[in-house]
Coordinates of C-alpha atoms in Angstrom, one line a residue:
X1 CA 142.7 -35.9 218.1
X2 CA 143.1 -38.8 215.3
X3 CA 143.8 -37.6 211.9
X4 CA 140.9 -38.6 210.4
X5 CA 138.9 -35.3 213.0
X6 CA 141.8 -33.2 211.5
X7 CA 139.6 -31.6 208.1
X8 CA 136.7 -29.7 207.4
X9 CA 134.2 -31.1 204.5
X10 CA 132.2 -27.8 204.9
X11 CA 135.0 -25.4 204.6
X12 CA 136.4 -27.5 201.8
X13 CA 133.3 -27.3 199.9
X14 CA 133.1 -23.5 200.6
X15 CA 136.8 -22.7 199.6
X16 CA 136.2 -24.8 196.2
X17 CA 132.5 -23.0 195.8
X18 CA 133.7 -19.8 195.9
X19 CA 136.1 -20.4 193.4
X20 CA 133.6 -21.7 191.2
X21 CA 131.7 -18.6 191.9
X22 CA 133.8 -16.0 191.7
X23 CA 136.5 -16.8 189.5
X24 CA 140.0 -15.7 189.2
X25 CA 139.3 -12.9 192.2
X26 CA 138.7 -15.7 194.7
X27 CA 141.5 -18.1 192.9
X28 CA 143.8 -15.5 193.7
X29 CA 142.6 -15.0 196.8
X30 CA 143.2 -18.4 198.4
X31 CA 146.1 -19.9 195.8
X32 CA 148.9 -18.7 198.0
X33 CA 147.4 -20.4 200.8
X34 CA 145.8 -23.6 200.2
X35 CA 147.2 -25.8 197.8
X36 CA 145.8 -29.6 196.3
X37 CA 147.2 -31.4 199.6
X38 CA 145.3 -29.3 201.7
X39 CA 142.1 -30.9 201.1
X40 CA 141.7 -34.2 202.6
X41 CA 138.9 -35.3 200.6
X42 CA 140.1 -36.9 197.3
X43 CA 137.6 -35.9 194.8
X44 CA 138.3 -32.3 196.3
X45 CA 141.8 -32.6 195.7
X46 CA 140.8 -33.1 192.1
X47 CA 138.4 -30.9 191.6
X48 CA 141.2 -28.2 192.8
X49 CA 144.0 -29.9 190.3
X50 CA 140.9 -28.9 187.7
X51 CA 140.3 -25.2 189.0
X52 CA 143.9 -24.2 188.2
X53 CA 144.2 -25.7 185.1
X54 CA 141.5 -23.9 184.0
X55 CA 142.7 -20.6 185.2
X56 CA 146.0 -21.3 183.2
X57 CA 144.0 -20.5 179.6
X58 CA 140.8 -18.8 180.8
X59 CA 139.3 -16.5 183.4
X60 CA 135.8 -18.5 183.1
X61 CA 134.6 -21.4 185.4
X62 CA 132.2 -23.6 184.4
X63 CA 131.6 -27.7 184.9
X64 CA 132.4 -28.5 181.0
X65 CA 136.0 -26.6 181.6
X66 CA 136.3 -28.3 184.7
X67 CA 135.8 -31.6 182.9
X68 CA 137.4 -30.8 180.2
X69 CA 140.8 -30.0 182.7
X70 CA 140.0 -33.4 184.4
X71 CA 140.4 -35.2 180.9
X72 CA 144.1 -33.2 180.1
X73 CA 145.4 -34.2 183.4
X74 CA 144.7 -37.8 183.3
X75 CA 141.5 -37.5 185.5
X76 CA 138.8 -38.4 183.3
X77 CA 138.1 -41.7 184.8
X78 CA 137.5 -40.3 187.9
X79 CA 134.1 -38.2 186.8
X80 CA 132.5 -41.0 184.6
X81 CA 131.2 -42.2 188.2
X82 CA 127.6 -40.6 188.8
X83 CA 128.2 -39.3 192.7
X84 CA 131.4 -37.7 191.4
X85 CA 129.7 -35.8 188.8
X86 CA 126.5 -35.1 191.3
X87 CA 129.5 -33.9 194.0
X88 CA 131.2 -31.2 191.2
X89 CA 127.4 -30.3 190.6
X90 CA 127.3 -29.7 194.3
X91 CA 130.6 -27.5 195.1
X92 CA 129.4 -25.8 191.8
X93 CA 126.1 -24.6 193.3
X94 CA 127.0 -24.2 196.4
X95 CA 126.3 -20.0 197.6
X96 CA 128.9 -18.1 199.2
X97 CA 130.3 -14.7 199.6
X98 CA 134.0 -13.9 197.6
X99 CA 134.8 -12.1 201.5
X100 CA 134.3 -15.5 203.3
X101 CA 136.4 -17.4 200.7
X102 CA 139.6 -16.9 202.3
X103 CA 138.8 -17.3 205.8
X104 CA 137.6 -20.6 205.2
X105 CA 141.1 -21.2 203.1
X106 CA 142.9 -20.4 206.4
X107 CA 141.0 -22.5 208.4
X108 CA 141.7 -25.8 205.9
X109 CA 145.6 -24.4 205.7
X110 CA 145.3 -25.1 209.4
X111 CA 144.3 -28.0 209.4
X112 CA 146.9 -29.1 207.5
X113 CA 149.7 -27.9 209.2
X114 CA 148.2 -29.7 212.0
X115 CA 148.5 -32.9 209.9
X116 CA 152.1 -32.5 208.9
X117 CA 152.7 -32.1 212.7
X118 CA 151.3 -35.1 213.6
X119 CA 153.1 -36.9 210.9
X120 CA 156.4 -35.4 211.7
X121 CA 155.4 -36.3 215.3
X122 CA 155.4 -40.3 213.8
X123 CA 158.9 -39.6 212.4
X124 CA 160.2 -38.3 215.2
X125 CA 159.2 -41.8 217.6
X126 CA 160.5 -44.2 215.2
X127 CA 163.7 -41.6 215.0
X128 CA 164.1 -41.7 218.8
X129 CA 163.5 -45.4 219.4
X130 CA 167.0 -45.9 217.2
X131 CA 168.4 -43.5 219.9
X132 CA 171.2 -45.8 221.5
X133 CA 172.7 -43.3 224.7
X134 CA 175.8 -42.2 222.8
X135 CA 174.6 -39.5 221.4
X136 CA 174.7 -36.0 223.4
X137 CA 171.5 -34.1 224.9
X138 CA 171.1 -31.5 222.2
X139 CA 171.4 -34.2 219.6
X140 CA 168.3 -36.1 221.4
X141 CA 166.1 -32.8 221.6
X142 CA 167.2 -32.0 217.9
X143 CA 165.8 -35.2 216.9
X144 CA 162.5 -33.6 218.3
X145 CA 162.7 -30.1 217.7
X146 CA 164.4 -29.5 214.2
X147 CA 161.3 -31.2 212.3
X148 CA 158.9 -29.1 214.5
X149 CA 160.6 -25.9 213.9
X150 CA 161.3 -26.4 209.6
X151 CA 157.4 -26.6 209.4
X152 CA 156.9 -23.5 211.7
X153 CA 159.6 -21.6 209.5
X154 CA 157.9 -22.9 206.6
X155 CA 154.2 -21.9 207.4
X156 CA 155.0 -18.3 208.8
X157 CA 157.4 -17.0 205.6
X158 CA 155.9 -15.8 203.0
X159 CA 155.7 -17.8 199.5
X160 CA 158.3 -17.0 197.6
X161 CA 158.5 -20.3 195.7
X162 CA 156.7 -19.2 192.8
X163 CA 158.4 -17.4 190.2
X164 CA 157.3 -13.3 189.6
X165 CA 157.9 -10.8 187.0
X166 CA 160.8 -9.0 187.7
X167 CA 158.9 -5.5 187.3
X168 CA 156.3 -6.5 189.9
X169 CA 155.8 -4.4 192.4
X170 CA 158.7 -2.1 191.4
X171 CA 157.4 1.0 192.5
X172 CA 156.3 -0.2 195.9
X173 CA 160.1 -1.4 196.5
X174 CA 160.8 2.2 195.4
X175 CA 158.7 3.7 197.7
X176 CA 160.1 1.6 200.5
X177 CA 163.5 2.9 199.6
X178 CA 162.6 6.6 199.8
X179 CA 160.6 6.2 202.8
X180 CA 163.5 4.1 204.4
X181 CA 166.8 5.2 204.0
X182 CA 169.6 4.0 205.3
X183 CA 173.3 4.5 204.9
X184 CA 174.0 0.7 205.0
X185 CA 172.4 -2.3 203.6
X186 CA 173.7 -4.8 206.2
X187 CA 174.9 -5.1 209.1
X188 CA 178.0 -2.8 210.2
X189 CA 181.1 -4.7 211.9
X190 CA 182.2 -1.3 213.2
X191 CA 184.9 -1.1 210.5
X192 CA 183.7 1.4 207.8
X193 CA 186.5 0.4 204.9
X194 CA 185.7 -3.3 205.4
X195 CA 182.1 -2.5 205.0
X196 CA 182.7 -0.7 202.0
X197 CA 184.6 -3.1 200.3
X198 CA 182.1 -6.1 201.0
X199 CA 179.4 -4.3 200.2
X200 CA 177.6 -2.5 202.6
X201 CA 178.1 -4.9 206.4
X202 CA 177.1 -8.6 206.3
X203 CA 173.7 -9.0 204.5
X204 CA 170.8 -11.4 205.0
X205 CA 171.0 -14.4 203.3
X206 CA 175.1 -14.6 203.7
X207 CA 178.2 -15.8 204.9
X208 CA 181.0 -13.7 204.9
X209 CA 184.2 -15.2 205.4
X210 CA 188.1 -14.4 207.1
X211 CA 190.9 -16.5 206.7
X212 CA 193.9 -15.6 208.9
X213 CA 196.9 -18.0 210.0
X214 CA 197.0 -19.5 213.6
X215 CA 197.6 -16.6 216.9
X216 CA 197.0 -13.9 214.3
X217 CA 194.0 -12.5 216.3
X218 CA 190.4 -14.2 214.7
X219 CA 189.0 -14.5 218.2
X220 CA 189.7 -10.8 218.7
X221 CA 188.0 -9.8 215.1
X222 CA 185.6 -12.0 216.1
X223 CA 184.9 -10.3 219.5
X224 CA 185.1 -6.7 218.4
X225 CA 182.7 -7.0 215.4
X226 CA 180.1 -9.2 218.4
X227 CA 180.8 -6.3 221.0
X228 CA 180.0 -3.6 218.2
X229 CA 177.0 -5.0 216.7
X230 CA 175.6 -6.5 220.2
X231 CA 176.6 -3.3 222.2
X232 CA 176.3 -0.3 220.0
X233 CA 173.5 -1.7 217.2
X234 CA 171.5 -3.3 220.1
X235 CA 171.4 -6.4 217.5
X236 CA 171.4 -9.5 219.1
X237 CA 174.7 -11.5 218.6
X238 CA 175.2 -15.5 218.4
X239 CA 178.8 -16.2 219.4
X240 CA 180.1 -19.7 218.1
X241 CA 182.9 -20.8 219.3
X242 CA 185.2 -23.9 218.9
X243 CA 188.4 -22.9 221.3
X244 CA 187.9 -20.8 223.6
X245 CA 186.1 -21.3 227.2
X246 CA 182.9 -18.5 228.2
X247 CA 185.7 -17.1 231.3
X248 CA 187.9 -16.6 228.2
X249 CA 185.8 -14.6 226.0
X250 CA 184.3 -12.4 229.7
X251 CA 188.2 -11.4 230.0
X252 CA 188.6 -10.0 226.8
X253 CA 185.5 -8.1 226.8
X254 CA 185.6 -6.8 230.2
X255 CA 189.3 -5.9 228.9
X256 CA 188.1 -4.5 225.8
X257 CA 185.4 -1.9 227.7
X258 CA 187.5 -1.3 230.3
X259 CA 190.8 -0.3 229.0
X260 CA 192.5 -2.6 231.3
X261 CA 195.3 -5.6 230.9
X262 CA 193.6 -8.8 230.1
X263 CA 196.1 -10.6 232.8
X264 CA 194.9 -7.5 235.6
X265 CA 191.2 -9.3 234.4
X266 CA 191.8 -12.9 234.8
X267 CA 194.2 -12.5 238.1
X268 CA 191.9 -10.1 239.5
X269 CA 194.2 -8.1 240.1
X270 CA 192.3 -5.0 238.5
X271 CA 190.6 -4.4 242.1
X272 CA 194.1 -3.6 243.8
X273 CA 193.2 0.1 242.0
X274 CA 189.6 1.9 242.7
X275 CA 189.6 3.5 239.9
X276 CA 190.2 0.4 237.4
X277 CA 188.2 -1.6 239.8
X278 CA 185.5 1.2 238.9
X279 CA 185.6 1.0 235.4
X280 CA 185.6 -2.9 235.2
X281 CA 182.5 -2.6 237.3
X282 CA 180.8 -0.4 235.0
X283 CA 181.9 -2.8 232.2
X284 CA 180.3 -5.9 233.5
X285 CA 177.4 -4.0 234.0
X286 CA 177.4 -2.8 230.3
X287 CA 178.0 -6.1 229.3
X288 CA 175.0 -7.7 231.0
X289 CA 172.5 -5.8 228.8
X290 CA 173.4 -6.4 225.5
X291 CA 171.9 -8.6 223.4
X292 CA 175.3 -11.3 223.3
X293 CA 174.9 -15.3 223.0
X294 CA 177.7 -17.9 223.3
X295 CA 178.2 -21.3 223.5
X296 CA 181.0 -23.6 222.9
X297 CA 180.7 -26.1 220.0
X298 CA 184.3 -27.8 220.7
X299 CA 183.5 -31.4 219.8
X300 CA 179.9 -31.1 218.7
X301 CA 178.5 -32.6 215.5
X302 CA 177.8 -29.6 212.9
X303 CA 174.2 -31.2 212.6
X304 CA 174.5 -29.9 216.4
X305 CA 175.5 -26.6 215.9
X306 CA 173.2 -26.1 212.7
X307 CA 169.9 -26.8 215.9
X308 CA 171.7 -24.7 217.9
X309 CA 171.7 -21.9 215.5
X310 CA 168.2 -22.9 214.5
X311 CA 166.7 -22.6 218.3
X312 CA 168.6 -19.4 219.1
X313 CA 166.6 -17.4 216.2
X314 CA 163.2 -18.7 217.3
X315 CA 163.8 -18.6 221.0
X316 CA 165.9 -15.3 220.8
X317 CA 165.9 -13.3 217.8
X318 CA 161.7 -14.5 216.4
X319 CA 160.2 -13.1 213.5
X320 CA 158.5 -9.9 212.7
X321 CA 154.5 -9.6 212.1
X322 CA 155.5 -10.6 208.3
X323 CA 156.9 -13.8 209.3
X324 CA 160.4 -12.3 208.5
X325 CA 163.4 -13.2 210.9
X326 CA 164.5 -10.2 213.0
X327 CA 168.0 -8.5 212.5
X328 CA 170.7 -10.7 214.1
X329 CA 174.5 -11.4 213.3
X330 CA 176.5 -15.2 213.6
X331 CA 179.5 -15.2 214.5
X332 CA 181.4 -18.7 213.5
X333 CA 184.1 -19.0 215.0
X334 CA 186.0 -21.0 213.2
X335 CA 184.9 -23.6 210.3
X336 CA 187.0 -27.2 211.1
X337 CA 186.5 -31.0 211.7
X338 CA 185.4 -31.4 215.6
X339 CA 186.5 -34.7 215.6
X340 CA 188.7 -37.8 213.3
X341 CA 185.9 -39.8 213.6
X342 CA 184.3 -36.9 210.5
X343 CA 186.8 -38.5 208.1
X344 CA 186.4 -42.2 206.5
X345 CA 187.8 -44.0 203.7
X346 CA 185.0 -42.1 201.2
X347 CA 185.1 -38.7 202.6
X348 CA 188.2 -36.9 203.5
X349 CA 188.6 -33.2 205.4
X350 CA 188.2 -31.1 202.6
X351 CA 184.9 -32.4 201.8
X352 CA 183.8 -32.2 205.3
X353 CA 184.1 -28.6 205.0
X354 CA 182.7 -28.3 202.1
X355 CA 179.9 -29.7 202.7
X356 CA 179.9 -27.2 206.5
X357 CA 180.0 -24.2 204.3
X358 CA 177.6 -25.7 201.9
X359 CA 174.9 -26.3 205.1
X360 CA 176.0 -22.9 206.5
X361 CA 175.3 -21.4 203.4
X362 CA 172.1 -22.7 202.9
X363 CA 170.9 -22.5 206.7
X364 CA 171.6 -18.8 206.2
X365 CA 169.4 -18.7 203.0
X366 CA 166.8 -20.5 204.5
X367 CA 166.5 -18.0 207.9
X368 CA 167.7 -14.9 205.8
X369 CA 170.0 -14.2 208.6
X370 CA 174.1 -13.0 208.1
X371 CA 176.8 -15.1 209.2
X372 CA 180.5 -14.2 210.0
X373 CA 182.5 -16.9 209.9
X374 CA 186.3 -17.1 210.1
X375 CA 188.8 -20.0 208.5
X376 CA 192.2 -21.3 208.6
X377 CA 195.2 -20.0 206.4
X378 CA 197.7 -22.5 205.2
X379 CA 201.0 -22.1 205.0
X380 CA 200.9 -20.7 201.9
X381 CA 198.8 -17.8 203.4
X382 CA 202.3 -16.7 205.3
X383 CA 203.5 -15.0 201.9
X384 CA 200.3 -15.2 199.4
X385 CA 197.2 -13.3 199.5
X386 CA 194.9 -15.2 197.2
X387 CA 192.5 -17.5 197.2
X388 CA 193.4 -20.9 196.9
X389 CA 195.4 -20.1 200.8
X390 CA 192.6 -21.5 202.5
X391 CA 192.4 -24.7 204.3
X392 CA 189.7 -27.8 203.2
X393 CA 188.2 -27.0 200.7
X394 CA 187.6 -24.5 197.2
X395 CA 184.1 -25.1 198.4
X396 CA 184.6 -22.8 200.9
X397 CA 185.3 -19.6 198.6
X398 CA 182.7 -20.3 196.2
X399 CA 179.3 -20.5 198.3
X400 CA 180.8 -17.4 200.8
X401 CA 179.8 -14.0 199.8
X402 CA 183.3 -12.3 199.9
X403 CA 186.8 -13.7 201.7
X404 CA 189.1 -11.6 203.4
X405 CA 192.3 -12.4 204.9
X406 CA 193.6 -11.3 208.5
X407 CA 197.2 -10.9 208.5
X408 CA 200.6 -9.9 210.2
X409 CA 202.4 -7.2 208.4
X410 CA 205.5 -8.0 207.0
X411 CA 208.5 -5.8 208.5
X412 CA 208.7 -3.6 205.0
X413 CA 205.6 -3.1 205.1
X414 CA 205.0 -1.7 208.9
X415 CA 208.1 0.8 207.9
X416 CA 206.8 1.7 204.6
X417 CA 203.3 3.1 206.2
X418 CA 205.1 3.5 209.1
X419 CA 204.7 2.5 212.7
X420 CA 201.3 4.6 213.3
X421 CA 199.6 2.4 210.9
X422 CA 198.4 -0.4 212.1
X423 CA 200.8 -4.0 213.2
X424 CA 198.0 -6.0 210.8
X425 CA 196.0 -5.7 207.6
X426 CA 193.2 -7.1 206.4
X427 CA 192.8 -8.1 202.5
X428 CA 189.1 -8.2 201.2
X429 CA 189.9 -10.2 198.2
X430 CA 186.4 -11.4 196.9
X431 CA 183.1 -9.5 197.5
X432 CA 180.0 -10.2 195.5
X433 CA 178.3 -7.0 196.5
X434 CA 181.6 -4.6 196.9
X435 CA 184.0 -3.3 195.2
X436 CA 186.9 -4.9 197.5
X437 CA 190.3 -3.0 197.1
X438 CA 192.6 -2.5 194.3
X439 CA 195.8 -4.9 193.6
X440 CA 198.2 -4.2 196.5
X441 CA 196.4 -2.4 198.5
X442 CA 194.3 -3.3 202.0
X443 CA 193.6 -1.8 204.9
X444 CA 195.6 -1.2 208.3
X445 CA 194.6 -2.8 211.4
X446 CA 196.1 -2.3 214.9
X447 CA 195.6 -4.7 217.8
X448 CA 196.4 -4.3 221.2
X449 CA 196.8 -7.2 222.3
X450 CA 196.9 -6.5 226.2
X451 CA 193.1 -5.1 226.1
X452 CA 191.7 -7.3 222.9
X453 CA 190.8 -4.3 220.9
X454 CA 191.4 -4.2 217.0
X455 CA 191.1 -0.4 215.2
X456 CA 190.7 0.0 211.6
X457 CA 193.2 2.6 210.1
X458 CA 193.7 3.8 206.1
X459 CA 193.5 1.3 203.4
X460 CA 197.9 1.1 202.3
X461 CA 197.0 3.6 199.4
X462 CA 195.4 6.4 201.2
X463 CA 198.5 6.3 203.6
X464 CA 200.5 6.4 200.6
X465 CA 198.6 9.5 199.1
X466 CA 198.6 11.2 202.2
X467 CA 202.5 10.8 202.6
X468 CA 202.7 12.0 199.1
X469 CA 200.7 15.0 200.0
X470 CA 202.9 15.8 202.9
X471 CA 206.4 15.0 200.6
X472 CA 205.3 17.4 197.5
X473 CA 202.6 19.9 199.3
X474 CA 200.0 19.0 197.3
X475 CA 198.1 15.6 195.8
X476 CA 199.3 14.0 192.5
X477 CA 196.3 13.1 191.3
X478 CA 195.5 13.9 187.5
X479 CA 192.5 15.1 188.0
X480 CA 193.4 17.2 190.7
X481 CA 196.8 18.2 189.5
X482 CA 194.5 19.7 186.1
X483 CA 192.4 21.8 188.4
X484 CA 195.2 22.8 190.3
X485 CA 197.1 24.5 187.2
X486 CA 193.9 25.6 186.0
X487 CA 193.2 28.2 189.0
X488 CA 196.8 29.1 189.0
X489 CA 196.7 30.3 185.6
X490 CA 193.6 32.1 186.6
X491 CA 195.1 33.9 189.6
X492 CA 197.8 35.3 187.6
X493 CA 195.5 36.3 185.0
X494 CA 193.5 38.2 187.4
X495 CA 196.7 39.4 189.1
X496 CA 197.8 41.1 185.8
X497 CA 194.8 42.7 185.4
X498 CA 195.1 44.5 188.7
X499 CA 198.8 45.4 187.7
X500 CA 197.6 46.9 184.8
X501 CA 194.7 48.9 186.3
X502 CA 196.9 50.6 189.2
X503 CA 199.3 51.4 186.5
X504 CA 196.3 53.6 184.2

């Protein structure tokens, strides 16, 4: 089909009819739909341009406002020709019902997304004659595929480019609220403290980030935050990963389910023993139905990785009847160059990852999906817990939504909370939508190494409190302490009434 069969003239003429007919209850109707570009024909491009200018000052249609708007925005010329005028005249006359209006607006909406197809489909052959065979397979198809998909994503979300009233719609949000409860706004990683100090689990529209030093253990917070959202949420789960091979990433979760050593996994040895034989069993099985996606992106370009992230939520996550992307979780694991060749003369590693984060960040806005991604420490991050102990680039803590670092404890500080509280701690230092934790204070973590598993214990001040509590037989707390004394001074008040009434 050529372009020029890819328009209606009749349902033009009807969408611009009814506007002139019914006013501001069909302009309303049809202004979040169509807009000037969606009529093909010029002078109906125009004549729409006119229609909302009127409706900017008045709620009243008729051909001397319309002319009047062609004049302010520079279109006079264009009605001093006879069949012009006679063609307004037309559309204005035209009869049709306010119901019909927007079905016809539809149909032209169509047709327009048909034509940005087809020129997208233009772009997309000159782009892949310039291929030269260097470039990888998923590089080729996201030549084809990414332009395809943008205008999918575009036409299916609502409009939300226009800007509302604040208060609109207020009480309907309200009532969404009560009728929907929920004790989280995001997505839980299966740790409750961490989710409290961010903010209520990874939301839509962010990326969350962890910074820990080399062998620390981000591929095992990584895996245990994808096992508990993909396994015991049911939410599908889109594994990233820059190190480690698929066979790796099966051991530690069939490990992690199983209870067994992640060497009895890999050497096979776990079948020598029915009973751990059984159990692995049943964990492969368990693992097969989740809803968990990996791929390696070792040596990938991140315009790569940004089309696979892009195909994997509409081939495996899709959209709800509101055009609204399902629940999902991506885990990035980790944010760094994939190759030298990302460096030049004009751009050096710091602003390659700034400019990641910054496509991460906005991929995630765009989708309204939540992303977990996890970042180098430098050296600094051995001793200091702030921000400026990340690798690349400042860019990276502004545009994430909180930072956390993933730590070893220090010697002191294992035998200060003592050796039942946790061999790590994670440090939620910035959190846009949480109150994080207090000055010196985080929140225990113990892996076990042998079985990949990571368990969140007390934050450092409740294990302090608690130790307190056990010390002095009671909580110094102000508060606490106040009420404390209060009832005391009541019991014996009460006791000496007693005293005094056996003695009358």
């Amino acid at each position: 089909m050529s372009q020029s069969m890819l328009h209606n003239p009749a349902a033009e003429r009807a969408v611009l009819s009814g506007i002139c007919s019914h006013g501001i209850d069909a302009f309303v109707d049809v202004d979040g739909i169509v807009e000037s570009d969606s009529f093909v024909i010029e002078e109906n491009q125009i004549i729409y341009k006119c229609l909302k200018k009127v409706f900017e000052e008045s709620s009243v249609i008729d051909i001397s406002s319309v002319l009047a708007a062609a004049n302010d925005l520079g279109f006079g010329e264009n009605f001093k020709d006879k069949e012009a005028v006679e063609h307004l005249r037309g559309v204005y006359n035209f009869p049709i019902e306010l119901e019909n209006v927007r079905n016809h607006a539809v149909k032209i909406r169509k047709l327009q997304l048909a034509r940005d197809i087809q020129r997208q489909v233009k772009i997309v052959h000159a782009n892949i004659s310039d291929i030269t065979g260097d470039e990888s397979v998923n590089e080729i198809i996201s030549i084809a595929e990414a332009p395809i998909m943008e205008l999918s994503h575009a036409f299916n979300r609502s409009d939300d480019d226009k800007p509302n009233k604040i208060g609109s719609e207020i009480e309907e949000y309200i009532a969404h609220l009560e009728e929907n409860p929920t004790e989280m706004v995001g997505i839980s990683s299966g740790y409750a403290r961490y989710d409290e100090a961010i903010g209520g689990g990874f939301r839509r529209k962010c990326v969350d980030l962890v910074a820990a030093r080399p062998k620390v253990g981000k591929s095992v917070f990584a895996e245990n935050v994808a096992l508990h959202v993909s396994g015991k949420l049911k939410i599908p789960v889109l594994m990233l990963d820059t190190e480690m091979s698929k066979e790796d990433h099966l051991n530690r979760i069939l490990a992690n389910l199983s209870d067994t050593s992640i060497n009895d996994i890999s050497t096979g040895s776990f079948a020598e023993n029915d009973c751990v034989r059984s159990k692995v069993k049943e964990a492969a099985s368990e693992v097969q139905d989740i809803p968990y996606d990996y791929i390696s992106i070792a040596g990938r370009s991140f315009e790569e990785t940004l089309s696979i992230m892009r195909r994997w939520i509409f081939q495996k996550v899709g959209f709800d009847k509101n055009g609204r992307v399902n629940d999902c979780l991506i885990v990035y694991d980790y944010l760094k160059l994939m190759s030298s060749g990302q460096i030049s003369d004009s751009l050096r590693e710091f602003q390659v990852l700034g400019f990641q984060m910054t496509s991460l960040h906005n991929f995630c806005v765009q989708y309204d999906c939540p992303c977990l991604s996890f970042v180098q420490l430098n050296r600094d991050g051995i001793t200091r817990e702030t921000t400026d102990v990340v690798s690349g680039s400042d860019r990276l803590i502004w545009l994430c939504t909180s930072f956390s670092i993933f730590k070893n404890k220090s010697i002191e500080e294992v035998a200060e909370d003592g050796d039942d509280n946790g061999n790590k701690k994670l440090v939620p230092i910035i959190c846009r939508h949480g109150p994080a934790l207090s000055d010196t204070d985080y929140i225990n973590m113990t892996m076990y190494g042998e079985q990949a598993k990571l368990i969140e214990g007390k934050t450092r001040n409740e294990v302090k409190l608690k130790t307190k509590e056990k010390d002095e037989g009671f909580i110094v707390n102000d508060d606490i302490e106040s009420q404390a004394e209060e009832d005391t001074d009541q019991s014996l008040e009460r006791l000496s009434e007693i005293i005094d009434e056996g003695k009358k």
